[in-house]
Every structure is written in structure tokens, then in C-alpha cells.
């Protein structure tokens, strides 16, 4: 039961991580224009993402424009795109594989490889979280480093966007969920925490559904033998042996020896013919 709970917890963490990674990949809130200086009331706010750049005006208008050329983009932006897309793909594969390998599903039921399949899904979650963590961390470092440059105009400085926080949380959730799935698949299916009850060492309890006569006796030195029951068994055996010997002696003493003469006084019919006197 403990391993099943770990699998469910890891699966839902990985699912939330996949959704967070997808949201942070699509939305343009990676960089937000910084409102610094004496005049904090601005008419226009700029936002940049992996796929588009948006402008928000104080009148309520919101306009977005996608990047025209992919090859004309900076190399770090291209790498961030690729890593986030690969992370989403790995997360989707991890969800599909983990669903097959978890104990709460009927897929591959009874197969010894079911736990290893769940562990494979956990490894994919770990990989997806690590791939999403790289561009998020790199962009955060670049935004912070650019913000504290003294010779850069305030209009070119950006702050950390919401997608960076969401991406960081999603990466951590994916990695944590993958770790839980990997830990749950490492447990032994029989005799470990995945199995049924674990009895104390030395007590030869039979398996469920098996009688005492059909169960295998434990030959280890820790097997507990009740001395009271053994004394009772030995006493019953001795009493049965004495009863059998007493019965056989009584039978032999009551049987007459062969060739012995019968006493006519005890059995008159054996020594006298009384038919003539009637």
C-alpha cells in the first residue's frame, strides 16, 4: 500500500509539472518591462516570451506579435525553445508509461516488469524536469544580470516574469514526482513493503489460504516451538501406547492355550452327553 501511495503521489506531481511546463512554454511572460525611476506610471508595458512579444497599453489594448524568423533569434532563445519542447514531450511520454506501470492500473497485471515500467516513467519525469530547469535558470540569471547593469537605459531593463516562477516550480515538481516513482519501483514486490503482512522473525505463520499441514515448515534457527504443546503431544502419544499394550495383554490372557483340557465343571456340555436323559 505504501508503494502504491508513493506511485500516485509521484504521478500527480509529474502531471502538475507537465502542465506547468506547458503553460510556461506557451505564455509570453518570461521577461516583463521594469518600472523603475521617478515616474512609475507607464502607458506601455512590454512582455517577451519564447514564441512572441506582447505589448500592453494602459487603455486595455493587448497586442502580441510572433517572431518572424527562427534563425534570426539569439542562440540562447533557440536553445530554450528546444529544451522546453523536449521537456513537454518527455513529460507526456512519462505520463503514458507510468500509467501502464502503476499498481492501481490493470495493464500488465501480474507481470514482473510492471514495477520497472513505472520506474522508467519516473526516469522520464526526472529528465523532463531537468531539461525544463536549464532554460528557466539561464533566463533568470540573464535577466538579473542585465537589470543591474549601470550603463543600460531603464527602458531596456526587464524583470522576472511569471512564467519563470511557474517553470521553476514545474521543473521541481517533475523531478520530485519522478524520484518518488523511481523509489516505489525499487521496493520488493514480495516480502517487502509491497507485500502483505510482515510477521515477526521466528514465527512460522502459514501463508494466507494455506493450511498448517500444507505450509512449508521453517527450518531456520529462529522457529518458535511451544514447549507446552510438545509436552502435551508427548503425553498423548505415551497414553496411546500404554492403552494399546494393555489391550493386547488382556486379549492374550483371555484366549485359552491350544491343547489345554477344558474343565467339565465349568462347561458341562463339554464333558457329558445330556441328550439321553431328556
PDB file of C-alpha atoms in Angstrom:
ATOM      1  CA  UNK A   1       0.000   0.000   0.000  1.00  0.00           C
ATOM      2  CA  UNK A   2       2.872   2.373   0.755  1.00  0.00           C
ATOM      3  CA  UNK A   3       4.415   1.899  -2.670  1.00  0.00           C
ATOM      4  CA  UNK A   4       1.038   2.442  -4.365  1.00  0.00           C
ATOM      5  CA  UNK A   5       0.603   5.709  -2.470  1.00  0.00           C
ATOM      6  CA  UNK A   6       4.099   6.805  -3.499  1.00  0.00           C
ATOM      7  CA  UNK A   7       3.311   5.995  -7.118  1.00  0.00           C
ATOM      8  CA  UNK A   8       0.087   8.000  -7.064  1.00  0.00           C
ATOM      9  CA  UNK A   9       1.766  10.948  -5.383  1.00  0.00           C
ATOM     10  CA  UNK A  10       4.660  10.892  -7.825  1.00  0.00           C
ATOM     11  CA  UNK A  11       2.322  10.562 -10.795  1.00  0.00           C
ATOM     12  CA  UNK A  12       0.203  13.557  -9.810  1.00  0.00           C
ATOM     13  CA  UNK A  13       3.294  15.621  -9.089  1.00  0.00           C
ATOM     14  CA  UNK A  14       4.640  14.769 -12.521  1.00  0.00           C
ATOM     15  CA  UNK A  15       1.276  15.622 -14.077  1.00  0.00           C
ATOM     16  CA  UNK A  16       1.262  19.032 -12.406  1.00  0.00           C
ATOM     17  CA  UNK A  17       4.846  19.548 -13.511  1.00  0.00           C
ATOM     18  CA  UNK A  18       3.916  18.765 -17.110  1.00  0.00           C
ATOM     19  CA  UNK A  19       1.027  21.253 -17.029  1.00  0.00           C
ATOM     20  CA  UNK A  20       3.261  23.943 -15.529  1.00  0.00           C
ATOM     21  CA  UNK A  21       5.947  23.333 -18.126  1.00  0.00           C
ATOM     22  CA  UNK A  22       3.406  23.568 -20.927  1.00  0.00           C
ATOM     23  CA  UNK A  23       1.978  26.832 -19.564  1.00  0.00           C
ATOM     24  CA  UNK A  24       5.376  28.425 -19.138  1.00  0.00           C
ATOM     25  CA  UNK A  25       6.396  27.357 -22.646  1.00  0.00           C
ATOM     26  CA  UNK A  26       3.379  28.867 -24.375  1.00  0.00           C
ATOM     27  CA  UNK A  27       2.803  32.122 -22.466  1.00  0.00           C
ATOM     28  CA  UNK A  28       4.961  35.201 -23.156  1.00  0.00           C
ATOM     29  CA  UNK A  29       5.584  36.225 -19.525  1.00  0.00           C
ATOM     30  CA  UNK A  30       9.286  35.402 -19.363  1.00  0.00           C
ATOM     31  CA  UNK A  31      10.506  38.994 -19.295  1.00  0.00           C
ATOM     32  CA  UNK A  32       8.410  41.959 -18.146  1.00  0.00           C
ATOM     33  CA  UNK A  33       9.449  45.583 -18.586  1.00  0.00           C
ATOM     34  CA  UNK A  34      10.790  47.083 -15.365  1.00  0.00           C
ATOM     35  CA  UNK A  35       9.007  50.097 -13.903  1.00  0.00           C
ATOM     36  CA  UNK A  36      11.848  51.991 -12.292  1.00  0.00           C
ATOM     37  CA  UNK A  37      12.669  55.671 -11.937  1.00  0.00           C
ATOM     38  CA  UNK A  38      10.741  58.631 -10.558  1.00  0.00           C
ATOM     39  CA  UNK A  39       7.760  58.084 -12.868  1.00  0.00           C
ATOM     40  CA  UNK A  40       6.312  54.658 -12.134  1.00  0.00           C
ATOM     41  CA  UNK A  41       3.144  55.266 -14.155  1.00  0.00           C
ATOM     42  CA  UNK A  42       3.793  53.984 -17.662  1.00  0.00           C
ATOM     43  CA  UNK A  43       1.451  53.865 -20.623  1.00  0.00           C
ATOM     44  CA  UNK A  44       3.010  50.787 -22.235  1.00  0.00           C
ATOM     45  CA  UNK A  45       4.272  47.510 -20.808  1.00  0.00           C
ATOM     46  CA  UNK A  46       6.394  45.065 -22.783  1.00  0.00           C
ATOM     47  CA  UNK A  47       6.470  41.308 -22.284  1.00  0.00           C
ATOM     48  CA  UNK A  48       8.699  38.774 -24.008  1.00  0.00           C
ATOM     49  CA  UNK A  49       8.419  35.026 -24.242  1.00  0.00           C
ATOM     50  CA  UNK A  50       9.826  32.137 -26.214  1.00  0.00           C
ATOM     51  CA  UNK A  51       7.460  32.492 -29.170  1.00  0.00           C
ATOM     52  CA  UNK A  52       6.126  36.049 -29.168  1.00  0.00           C
ATOM     53  CA  UNK A  53       6.484  39.561 -27.834  1.00  0.00           C
ATOM     54  CA  UNK A  54       3.467  41.370 -26.440  1.00  0.00           C
ATOM     55  CA  UNK A  55       2.601  44.988 -25.645  1.00  0.00           C
ATOM     56  CA  UNK A  56       0.060  46.027 -23.043  1.00  0.00           C
ATOM     57  CA  UNK A  57      -1.278  49.577 -23.125  1.00  0.00           C
ATOM     58  CA  UNK A  58      -2.914  51.474 -20.309  1.00  0.00           C
ATOM     59  CA  UNK A  59      -6.089  51.758 -22.365  1.00  0.00           C
ATOM     60  CA  UNK A  60      -6.561  47.986 -22.084  1.00  0.00           C
ATOM     61  CA  UNK A  61      -5.291  47.025 -25.533  1.00  0.00           C
ATOM     62  CA  UNK A  62      -3.172  43.889 -25.646  1.00  0.00           C
ATOM     63  CA  UNK A  63      -1.218  43.098 -28.818  1.00  0.00           C
ATOM     64  CA  UNK A  64       1.155  40.225 -29.500  1.00  0.00           C
ATOM     65  CA  UNK A  65       3.497  39.568 -32.386  1.00  0.00           C
ATOM     66  CA  UNK A  66       5.315  36.317 -33.039  1.00  0.00           C
ATOM     67  CA  UNK A  67       8.936  36.238 -34.001  1.00  0.00           C
ATOM     68  CA  UNK A  68       9.269  36.322 -37.765  1.00  0.00           C
ATOM     69  CA  UNK A  69      12.430  34.280 -38.259  1.00  0.00           C
ATOM     70  CA  UNK A  70      13.599  31.467 -36.059  1.00  0.00           C
ATOM     71  CA  UNK A  71      17.177  31.586 -37.344  1.00  0.00           C
ATOM     72  CA  UNK A  72      17.436  35.307 -36.608  1.00  0.00           C
ATOM     73  CA  UNK A  73      16.742  34.731 -32.909  1.00  0.00           C
ATOM     74  CA  UNK A  74      19.529  34.657 -30.326  1.00  0.00           C
ATOM     75  CA  UNK A  75      21.109  31.280 -29.690  1.00  0.00           C
ATOM     76  CA  UNK A  76      20.009  31.154 -26.062  1.00  0.00           C
ATOM     77  CA  UNK A  77      16.383  31.718 -27.077  1.00  0.00           C
ATOM     78  CA  UNK A  78      16.556  28.927 -29.654  1.00  0.00           C
ATOM     79  CA  UNK A  79      18.084  26.575 -27.104  1.00  0.00           C
ATOM     80  CA  UNK A  80      15.379  27.485 -24.588  1.00  0.00           C
ATOM     81  CA  UNK A  81      12.684  26.685 -27.111  1.00  0.00           C
ATOM     82  CA  UNK A  82      14.166  23.314 -27.921  1.00  0.00           C
ATOM     83  CA  UNK A  83      14.691  22.327 -24.283  1.00  0.00           C
ATOM     84  CA  UNK A  84      11.181  23.303 -23.212  1.00  0.00           C
ATOM     85  CA  UNK A  85       9.569  21.447 -26.108  1.00  0.00           C
ATOM     86  CA  UNK A  86      11.629  18.319 -25.423  1.00  0.00           C
ATOM     87  CA  UNK A  87      10.712  18.575 -21.737  1.00  0.00           C
ATOM     88  CA  UNK A  88       6.999  18.643 -22.566  1.00  0.00           C
ATOM     89  CA  UNK A  89       7.382  15.648 -24.882  1.00  0.00           C
ATOM     90  CA  UNK A  90       9.240  13.667 -22.223  1.00  0.00           C
ATOM     91  CA  UNK A  91       6.583  14.537 -19.657  1.00  0.00           C
ATOM     92  CA  UNK A  92       3.813  13.241 -21.933  1.00  0.00           C
ATOM     93  CA  UNK A  93       5.729  10.002 -22.529  1.00  0.00           C
ATOM     94  CA  UNK A  94       6.356   9.670 -18.804  1.00  0.00           C
ATOM     95  CA  UNK A  95       2.642  10.013 -18.058  1.00  0.00           C
ATOM     96  CA  UNK A  96       1.754   7.319 -20.592  1.00  0.00           C
ATOM     97  CA  UNK A  97       4.433   4.881 -19.389  1.00  0.00           C
ATOM     98  CA  UNK A  98       3.737   5.485 -15.695  1.00  0.00           C
ATOM     99  CA  UNK A  99       0.030   4.826 -16.226  1.00  0.00           C
ATOM    100  CA  UNK A 100       0.871   1.383 -17.588  1.00  0.00           C
ATOM    101  CA  UNK A 101       3.307   0.533 -14.800  1.00  0.00           C
ATOM    102  CA  UNK A 102       1.455   1.739 -11.708  1.00  0.00           C
ATOM    103  CA  UNK A 103      -0.157  -0.776  -9.352  1.00  0.00           C
ATOM    104  CA  UNK A 104      -3.560   0.919  -9.461  1.00  0.00           C
ATOM    105  CA  UNK A 105      -3.978   0.056 -13.162  1.00  0.00           C
ATOM    106  CA  UNK A 106      -4.800  -3.313 -14.714  1.00  0.00           C
ATOM    107  CA  UNK A 107      -2.269  -3.004 -17.540  1.00  0.00           C
ATOM    108  CA  UNK A 108       0.429  -5.696 -17.341  1.00  0.00           C
ATOM    109  CA  UNK A 109      -1.215  -7.117 -14.237  1.00  0.00           C
ATOM    110  CA  UNK A 110       0.778  -9.995 -12.790  1.00  0.00           C
ATOM    111  CA  UNK A 111       3.881  -9.205 -14.825  1.00  0.00           C
ATOM    112  CA  UNK A 112       7.238  -8.887 -13.079  1.00  0.00           C
ATOM    113  CA  UNK A 113       8.185  -5.958 -15.330  1.00  0.00           C
ATOM    114  CA  UNK A 114       5.318  -3.755 -14.141  1.00  0.00           C
ATOM    115  CA  UNK A 115       7.427  -2.064 -11.466  1.00  0.00           C
ATOM    116  CA  UNK A 116      10.275  -1.446 -13.893  1.00  0.00           C
ATOM    117  CA  UNK A 117       7.877   0.242 -16.307  1.00  0.00           C
ATOM    118  CA  UNK A 118       6.799   2.637 -13.564  1.00  0.00           C
ATOM    119  CA  UNK A 119      10.453   3.299 -12.808  1.00  0.00           C
ATOM    120  CA  UNK A 120      11.054   4.116 -16.464  1.00  0.00           C
ATOM    121  CA  UNK A 121       8.261   6.688 -16.312  1.00  0.00           C
ATOM    122  CA  UNK A 122       9.854   8.162 -13.204  1.00  0.00           C
ATOM    123  CA  UNK A 123      13.180   8.457 -15.018  1.00  0.00           C
ATOM    124  CA  UNK A 124      11.482  10.304 -17.849  1.00  0.00           C
ATOM    125  CA  UNK A 125       9.905  12.701 -15.348  1.00  0.00           C
ATOM    126  CA  UNK A 126      13.331  13.365 -13.862  1.00  0.00           C
ATOM    127  CA  UNK A 127      14.780  14.051 -17.304  1.00  0.00           C
ATOM    128  CA  UNK A 128      11.897  16.345 -18.244  1.00  0.00           C
ATOM    129  CA  UNK A 129      12.254  18.351 -15.042  1.00  0.00           C
ATOM    130  CA  UNK A 130      15.997  18.740 -15.546  1.00  0.00           C
ATOM    131  CA  UNK A 131      15.531  19.876 -19.151  1.00  0.00           C
ATOM    132  CA  UNK A 132      12.954  22.473 -18.092  1.00  0.00           C
ATOM    133  CA  UNK A 133      15.171  23.706 -15.273  1.00  0.00           C
ATOM    134  CA  UNK A 134      18.050  24.626 -17.597  1.00  0.00           C
ATOM    135  CA  UNK A 135      16.366  27.387 -19.699  1.00  0.00           C
ATOM    136  CA  UNK A 136      14.463  28.755 -16.709  1.00  0.00           C
ATOM    137  CA  UNK A 137      17.623  29.100 -14.646  1.00  0.00           C
ATOM    138  CA  UNK A 138      19.608  30.534 -17.552  1.00  0.00           C
ATOM    139  CA  UNK A 139      16.956  33.150 -18.367  1.00  0.00           C
ATOM    140  CA  UNK A 140      16.639  34.114 -14.710  1.00  0.00           C
ATOM    141  CA  UNK A 141      20.389  34.627 -14.469  1.00  0.00           C
ATOM    142  CA  UNK A 142      20.432  36.715 -17.656  1.00  0.00           C
ATOM    143  CA  UNK A 143      17.526  38.950 -16.555  1.00  0.00           C
ATOM    144  CA  UNK A 144      19.058  39.603 -13.131  1.00  0.00           C
ATOM    145  CA  UNK A 145      22.491  40.291 -14.599  1.00  0.00           C
ATOM    146  CA  UNK A 146      21.070  42.705 -17.183  1.00  0.00           C
ATOM    147  CA  UNK A 147      18.946  44.521 -14.623  1.00  0.00           C
ATOM    148  CA  UNK A 148      21.943  45.513 -12.512  1.00  0.00           C
ATOM    149  CA  UNK A 149      23.996  46.936 -15.369  1.00  0.00           C
ATOM    150  CA  UNK A 150      24.516  50.629 -14.620  1.00  0.00           C
ATOM    151  CA  UNK A 151      25.185  51.794 -18.178  1.00  0.00           C
ATOM    152  CA  UNK A 152      21.980  50.277 -19.582  1.00  0.00           C
ATOM    153  CA  UNK A 153      18.898  52.517 -20.059  1.00  0.00           C
ATOM    154  CA  UNK A 154      15.884  51.808 -17.868  1.00  0.00           C
ATOM    155  CA  UNK A 155      13.673  51.169 -20.884  1.00  0.00           C
ATOM    156  CA  UNK A 156      15.803  48.141 -21.818  1.00  0.00           C
ATOM    157  CA  UNK A 157      15.730  46.536 -18.411  1.00  0.00           C
ATOM    158  CA  UNK A 158      13.350  43.709 -17.659  1.00  0.00           C
ATOM    159  CA  UNK A 159      12.167  41.936 -14.558  1.00  0.00           C
ATOM    160  CA  UNK A 160      11.416  38.301 -13.886  1.00  0.00           C
ATOM    161  CA  UNK A 161       8.139  37.223 -15.446  1.00  0.00           C
ATOM    162  CA  UNK A 162       5.521  34.898 -14.043  1.00  0.00           C
ATOM    163  CA  UNK A 163       6.460  32.103 -16.431  1.00  0.00           C
ATOM    164  CA  UNK A 164       9.900  31.819 -14.849  1.00  0.00           C
ATOM    165  CA  UNK A 165       8.366  31.141 -11.440  1.00  0.00           C
ATOM    166  CA  UNK A 166       5.864  28.689 -12.903  1.00  0.00           C
ATOM    167  CA  UNK A 167       8.602  26.953 -14.891  1.00  0.00           C
ATOM    168  CA  UNK A 168      10.821  26.620 -11.842  1.00  0.00           C
ATOM    169  CA  UNK A 169       8.023  25.133  -9.747  1.00  0.00           C
ATOM    170  CA  UNK A 170       7.036  22.793 -12.598  1.00  0.00           C
ATOM    171  CA  UNK A 171      10.608  21.556 -13.012  1.00  0.00           C
ATOM    172  CA  UNK A 172      10.911  20.827  -9.301  1.00  0.00           C
ATOM    173  CA  UNK A 173       7.557  19.029  -9.237  1.00  0.00           C
ATOM    174  CA  UNK A 174       8.522  16.883 -12.213  1.00  0.00           C
ATOM    175  CA  UNK A 175      11.823  15.917 -10.655  1.00  0.00           C
ATOM    176  CA  UNK A 176      10.247  15.163  -7.282  1.00  0.00           C
ATOM    177  CA  UNK A 177       7.458  13.087  -8.859  1.00  0.00           C
ATOM    178  CA  UNK A 178       9.964  11.144 -10.930  1.00  0.00           C
ATOM    179  CA  UNK A 179      12.041  10.454  -7.839  1.00  0.00           C
ATOM    180  CA  UNK A 180       9.007   9.089  -5.989  1.00  0.00           C
ATOM    181  CA  UNK A 181       8.163   6.784  -8.893  1.00  0.00           C
ATOM    182  CA  UNK A 182      11.732   5.508  -9.033  1.00  0.00           C
ATOM    183  CA  UNK A 183      11.755   4.847  -5.274  1.00  0.00           C
ATOM    184  CA  UNK A 184       8.437   2.986  -5.409  1.00  0.00           C
ATOM    185  CA  UNK A 185       9.644   0.650  -8.160  1.00  0.00           C
ATOM    186  CA  UNK A 186      12.763  -0.259  -6.161  1.00  0.00           C
ATOM    187  CA  UNK A 187      10.725  -1.878  -3.392  1.00  0.00           C
ATOM    188  CA  UNK A 188      10.431  -5.655  -3.380  1.00  0.00           C
ATOM    189  CA  UNK A 189       7.038  -6.922  -4.557  1.00  0.00           C
ATOM    190  CA  UNK A 190       7.158  -9.961  -2.188  1.00  0.00           C
ATOM    191  CA  UNK A 191       8.273  -9.789   1.373  1.00  0.00           C
ATOM    192  CA  UNK A 192       8.914  -6.060   1.277  1.00  0.00           C
ATOM    193  CA  UNK A 193       6.667  -3.108   1.808  1.00  0.00           C
ATOM    194  CA  UNK A 194       4.705  -4.008  -1.308  1.00  0.00           C
ATOM    195  CA  UNK A 195       3.668  -7.383   0.131  1.00  0.00           C
ATOM    196  CA  UNK A 196       1.128  -8.227   2.749  1.00  0.00           C
ATOM    197  CA  UNK A 197       1.719  -8.533   6.466  1.00  0.00           C
ATOM    198  CA  UNK A 198       5.208  -8.935   7.759  1.00  0.00           C
ATOM    199  CA  UNK A 199       5.310 -11.214  10.787  1.00  0.00           C
ATOM    200  CA  UNK A 200       7.977 -11.081  13.421  1.00  0.00           C
ATOM    201  CA  UNK A 201      11.077 -13.138  12.817  1.00  0.00           C
ATOM    202  CA  UNK A 202      10.974 -16.702  14.110  1.00  0.00           C
ATOM    203  CA  UNK A 203       7.187 -17.333  13.966  1.00  0.00           C
ATOM    204  CA  UNK A 204       6.251 -19.818  11.226  1.00  0.00           C
ATOM    205  CA  UNK A 205       2.881 -18.366  10.235  1.00  0.00           C
ATOM    206  CA  UNK A 206       1.406 -20.108   7.160  1.00  0.00           C
ATOM    207  CA  UNK A 207       0.621 -18.147   4.048  1.00  0.00           C
ATOM    208  CA  UNK A 208      -2.979 -16.929   3.605  1.00  0.00           C
ATOM    209  CA  UNK A 209      -5.227 -19.597   2.098  1.00  0.00           C
ATOM    210  CA  UNK A 210      -2.943 -22.486   3.078  1.00  0.00           C
ATOM    211  CA  UNK A 211      -3.407 -24.869   5.942  1.00  0.00           C
ATOM    212  CA  UNK A 212      -0.824 -25.707   8.519  1.00  0.00           C
ATOM    213  CA  UNK A 213      -0.300 -29.149   7.025  1.00  0.00           C
ATOM    214  CA  UNK A 214       0.318 -27.841   3.520  1.00  0.00           C
ATOM    215  CA  UNK A 215       2.509 -24.913   4.519  1.00  0.00           C
ATOM    216  CA  UNK A 216       6.240 -25.366   4.468  1.00  0.00           C
ATOM    217  CA  UNK A 217       7.830 -25.594   7.872  1.00  0.00           C
ATOM    218  CA  UNK A 218      10.575 -23.130   8.608  1.00  0.00           C
ATOM    219  CA  UNK A 219      13.934 -24.741   9.236  1.00  0.00           C
ATOM    220  CA  UNK A 220      15.731 -21.647  10.473  1.00  0.00           C
ATOM    221  CA  UNK A 221      17.071 -21.443  13.988  1.00  0.00           C
ATOM    222  CA  UNK A 222      14.515 -18.753  14.819  1.00  0.00           C
ATOM    223  CA  UNK A 223      11.494 -21.127  14.605  1.00  0.00           C
ATOM    224  CA  UNK A 224       9.485 -20.933  17.804  1.00  0.00           C
ATOM    225  CA  UNK A 225       8.427 -24.248  19.337  1.00  0.00           C
ATOM    226  CA  UNK A 226       5.947 -24.129  22.174  1.00  0.00           C
ATOM    227  CA  UNK A 227       7.185 -26.461  24.963  1.00  0.00           C
ATOM    228  CA  UNK A 228       3.696 -26.805  26.463  1.00  0.00           C
ATOM    229  CA  UNK A 229       2.264 -28.119  23.204  1.00  0.00           C
ATOM    230  CA  UNK A 230       5.197 -30.504  22.780  1.00  0.00           C
ATOM    231  CA  UNK A 231       4.687 -31.907  26.292  1.00  0.00           C
ATOM    232  CA  UNK A 232       1.001 -32.379  25.560  1.00  0.00           C
ATOM    233  CA  UNK A 233       1.748 -34.232  22.329  1.00  0.00           C
ATOM    234  CA  UNK A 234       4.321 -36.481  24.022  1.00  0.00           C
ATOM    235  CA  UNK A 235       1.926 -37.296  26.880  1.00  0.00           C
ATOM    236  CA  UNK A 236      -0.881 -38.168  24.456  1.00  0.00           C
ATOM    237  CA  UNK A 237       1.482 -40.423  22.485  1.00  0.00           C
ATOM    238  CA  UNK A 238       2.607 -42.233  25.609  1.00  0.00           C
ATOM    239  CA  UNK A 239      -1.001 -42.723  26.781  1.00  0.00           C
ATOM    240  CA  UNK A 240      -1.997 -44.191  23.422  1.00  0.00           C
ATOM    241  CA  UNK A 241       0.967 -46.592  23.505  1.00  0.00           C
ATOM    242  CA  UNK A 242       0.119 -47.784  27.021  1.00  0.00           C
ATOM    243  CA  UNK A 243      -3.526 -48.296  26.056  1.00  0.00           C
ATOM    244  CA  UNK A 244      -2.548 -50.401  23.039  1.00  0.00           C
ATOM    245  CA  UNK A 245      -0.169 -52.539  25.103  1.00  0.00           C
ATOM    246  CA  UNK A 246      -2.813 -53.046  27.833  1.00  0.00           C
ATOM    247  CA  UNK A 247      -5.399 -54.110  25.262  1.00  0.00           C
ATOM    248  CA  UNK A 248      -3.072 -56.627  23.666  1.00  0.00           C
ATOM    249  CA  UNK A 249      -2.158 -58.117  27.088  1.00  0.00           C
ATOM    250  CA  UNK A 250      -5.816 -58.506  28.047  1.00  0.00           C
ATOM    251  CA  UNK A 251      -6.597 -60.218  24.750  1.00  0.00           C
ATOM    252  CA  UNK A 252      -3.739 -62.684  25.119  1.00  0.00           C
ATOM    253  CA  UNK A 253      -4.683 -63.569  28.731  1.00  0.00           C
ATOM    254  CA  UNK A 254      -8.336 -64.234  27.860  1.00  0.00           C
ATOM    255  CA  UNK A 255      -7.523 -66.620  24.956  1.00  0.00           C
ATOM    256  CA  UNK A 256      -7.043 -70.315  26.154  1.00  0.00           C
ATOM    257  CA  UNK A 257      -3.886 -72.164  25.159  1.00  0.00           C
ATOM    258  CA  UNK A 258      -4.093 -74.707  22.389  1.00  0.00           C
ATOM    259  CA  UNK A 259      -4.319 -78.320  23.594  1.00  0.00           C
ATOM    260  CA  UNK A 260      -5.378 -77.425  27.134  1.00  0.00           C
ATOM    261  CA  UNK A 261      -8.140 -79.559  28.720  1.00  0.00           C
ATOM    262  CA  UNK A 262     -11.448 -77.935  29.403  1.00  0.00           C
ATOM    263  CA  UNK A 263     -12.907 -78.135  32.901  1.00  0.00           C
ATOM    264  CA  UNK A 264     -16.135 -80.124  32.742  1.00  0.00           C
ATOM    265  CA  UNK A 265     -17.455 -78.389  35.846  1.00  0.00           C
ATOM    266  CA  UNK A 266     -17.409 -75.047  34.112  1.00  0.00           C
ATOM    267  CA  UNK A 267     -18.906 -76.344  30.903  1.00  0.00           C
ATOM    268  CA  UNK A 268     -20.981 -79.450  31.460  1.00  0.00           C
ATOM    269  CA  UNK A 269     -21.883 -79.766  27.826  1.00  0.00           C
ATOM    270  CA  UNK A 270     -18.218 -80.324  27.003  1.00  0.00           C
ATOM    271  CA  UNK A 271     -17.825 -83.494  29.302  1.00  0.00           C
ATOM    272  CA  UNK A 272     -21.295 -85.078  29.429  1.00  0.00           C
ATOM    273  CA  UNK A 273     -23.873 -86.013  26.866  1.00  0.00           C
ATOM    274  CA  UNK A 274     -27.162 -84.955  28.380  1.00  0.00           C
ATOM    275  CA  UNK A 275     -29.321 -85.803  25.392  1.00  0.00           C
ATOM    276  CA  UNK A 276     -30.038 -89.330  26.676  1.00  0.00           C
ATOM    277  CA  UNK A 277     -31.554 -88.118  29.936  1.00  0.00           C
ATOM    278  CA  UNK A 278     -34.188 -85.950  28.380  1.00  0.00           C
TER     279      UNK A 278
END
